[in-house]
C-alpha positions in Angstrom: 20.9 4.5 -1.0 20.1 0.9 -0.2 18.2 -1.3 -2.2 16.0 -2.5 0.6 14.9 1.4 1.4 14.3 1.6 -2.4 12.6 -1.4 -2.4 10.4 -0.1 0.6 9.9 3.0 -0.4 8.1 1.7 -3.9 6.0 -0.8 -1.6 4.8 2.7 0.3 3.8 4.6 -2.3 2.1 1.8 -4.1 0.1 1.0 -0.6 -0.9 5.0 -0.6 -2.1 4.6 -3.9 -4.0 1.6 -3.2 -5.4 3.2 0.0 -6.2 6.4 -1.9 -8.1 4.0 -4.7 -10.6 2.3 -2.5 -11.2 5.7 -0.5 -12.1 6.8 -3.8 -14.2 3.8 -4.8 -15.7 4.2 -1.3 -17.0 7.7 -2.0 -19.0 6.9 -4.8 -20.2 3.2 -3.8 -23.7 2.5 -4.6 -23.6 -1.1 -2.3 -23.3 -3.2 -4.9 -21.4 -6.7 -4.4 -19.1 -6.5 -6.8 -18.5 -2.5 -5.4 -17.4 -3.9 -1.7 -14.8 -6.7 -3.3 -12.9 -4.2 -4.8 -13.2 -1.8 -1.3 -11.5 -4.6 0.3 -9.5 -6.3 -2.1 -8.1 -2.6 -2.4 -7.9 -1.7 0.6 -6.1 -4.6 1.5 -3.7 -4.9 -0.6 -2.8 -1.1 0.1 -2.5 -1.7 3.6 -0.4 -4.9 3.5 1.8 -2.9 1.1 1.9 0.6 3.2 2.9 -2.0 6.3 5.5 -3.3 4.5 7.0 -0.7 2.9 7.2 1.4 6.4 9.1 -1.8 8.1 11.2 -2.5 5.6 12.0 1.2 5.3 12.4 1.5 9.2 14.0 -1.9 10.1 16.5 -1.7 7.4 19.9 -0.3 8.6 22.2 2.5 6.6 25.3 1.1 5.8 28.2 3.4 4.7 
């Protein structure tokens, strides 16, 4: 297995986690401010991740 696919297959599962944590914090927001910075710094930083991890994981060629 290649280290890049390794490599982007960490950076997916960490963005699912992320993704999976703010839905979580979502569900049982009460609107306070410091209850929406960590929606988006959360959700964020999963998505970036989940992006990244899927192209890297998609872009990179096998080599045998």
């Amino acid at each position: 297995m290649n280290l890049k696919r390794t490599f982007g297959f960490v950076l997916t599962i960490l963005g699912i986690v992320g993704l999976i944590y703010a839905a979580v914090l979502f569900s049982g927001t009460q609107g306070s401010e410091s209850d929406i910075k960590g929606l988006i710094i959360y959700g964020v930083l999963g998505a970036i991740f989940f992006i990244s991890g899927i192209g890297l994981v998609k872009n990179t060629k096998d080599e045998a």
